[in-house]
């Protein structure tokens, strides 16, 4: 059976379900096995890679964590790099730079090189190239050379950037080979390398490339400019050879740019003629390439003194501008536009001397259409001599102003109404130009500007046969500012030319007539007097700028009163009276008139300052400021009431007590307004001798109500034995306005009786207008007077609301005796919010940060009620950790004011509100004066003002020898 079965199975096909039998795969070789962690590790690694962004500290910390968390990090880098997209690849590069050579192998660098050669990496290309070069180490140059020939342009471009610093003269052959490839991009990369290498072979090849197509020629031209001075000999050899192709103008362009960067004048003058011929080329590119170096040659060409402009020079200037405009404002396609535009625009600005601005919104071509016929190009140097100085024009342009200095022969040209123009004789013009040249005009090095900001200031000198110009930015420029000063001195010296009357239309005749008079009258006083007379006579017709110049001139004259004379003062008054309104310069001219000799003109000036439209108190103050305080005293006796009234205001403002006898006499002045102002002045200056006259005014039957009320207010400030009885009696007046004036007087009167009376009116008139007015004036008396009056009144009041209000008023002065009443209010919800900060300010105890304010303050009071307030203050400073120099003896009653400076410092510098309030209480008790209430909300500037007053009190006490 066994034999039969074996034979049967050997001849019958064997079919098994599931297909053919498969052997297990062959185990990979050990070298092919990769030690990579589980999928979860790869995913974690990818997530950590994408988290590498933000500040450098954060990235560095993350890299350290990754180094500890991934022991086989190099294998992970390789695996991610093979599939990473652009964003992930960019984040992976910091990891590759840190850990790519941790095992000493170049696997990561090799992999990055493969990726660069095999696929596009987008935004990550630069980072990958840099990382690959770093990881390849000594093999970086060879790897980068492979990348230079990569199929992707981005790789080639960044590879050249990395390769260029590594190349030496030994690599010139590689760069030369690249520059001969069929691909334009490879040739451009070769140009980049040749620029970096420099040397004779490299520059020679770059010059050869100038004859190629415009794209390659432009790259070679830029490279030669980048090579700099070492390329000059090769370029000079090229321009010395026959001009058989466009490489001639490219070489000239490169030379011009190299010399411009070095601020040198190295272009051969022999180039001018061949380059000028290229301006007629039918090719726009050739014309522009020739125009840039030609502009430098033309700029340095000196203009000889002569009578006119050579036609060929003018034609060359025009052709040069038109060639430069081809790229500055192109109307057709011009190759190499990016390379040409900026150099062309620089030359165009210099050659035309134009300063484009928002005030001149013309395009370049619009401007050129307007100026083509009269255009003359700018030269670096001019020869201005007596034979051509008469044709010279010097123009200074600044934002908002133009100054033109004209030669004698140009005087008849049309005037520029928007410019300040003066005419000079030939010798004066030569001197001006020489002064400008000494300041740096015509010297390229001294007038150069190393800034990208627009040029907004220019100085242009034009003379027959030539023109020169310099332009700078708004910023400081030593040479140009010196030139501006020179022109301003010229205008100041010729200021008389600006003040030509409307009936003198012929400026040439005017100039000659005045110049003849000046020559015949060399005395400076006579000249100044003639000029001032002209200014005054034509004041109504001068422009705002001319008025400003005239005022500046007059203000600078130390003897302007003598120059004017009384007649000049009258002339000014007549001119100003004809104006509908006094403006700023008119008021300043009025000040000048007030300095005229005599005693009449200045009084009329004061009257005009008061009565004229646009005058007023400020104008009067300006006039009196020129006259001085003695004239103010004199004005008190003027026959005109308006002058006396103005003088009274000035006396009060200057607090001149020399006027006291006159002020008392003026209480009986015949003019009511003057009389009222005198009453006010007596009160403001606290003139004691005015007490009885003020009382007489108050009780007189004929005194008008307004004057009587002013006298009541002034009496409170003046004081005296009669003041309180009179003011108290006035409170019985039937008219509320009289009562209000009396209350104001009581609020000014430094008398305890006044404080007590006002406190009674606060109680009697509580809730009424009278009570509020009494309250306001009581507070004006300060804590030294108001405190005792409130303490006396509080026990007598039965109304809870009135009593609480008085307690809170007294609490604002931090009076220790008031603390029990404030503590009672603290227990009442209705008043607790106002009472708490008052308690803090008086005691220095913190009631904000305690769980139970009432228990805390009561416990404190039991322990400290028998101590003086200054001791509470020292304890509060100690608890707050405040450093100070106060001593107990300096704070005790009867001590001198030696503690005031330190208390003033604490009043300003303390940062805890309750402590600066308590400081004000101690300061008030030590100084014996109250200059104002301090609250937790008082700002630092107010506290500084109060401290200044206390310091002044201490200084005065120390000067007087103490108490």
CSV table of C-alpha atoms in Angstrom, one decimal, residues 245 451 453:
chain,number,residue,atom,x,y,z
A,245,UNK,CA,31.2,96.2,-29.0
A,451,UNK,CA,22.4,109.1,3.6
A,453,UNK,CA,17.1,110.4,2.9
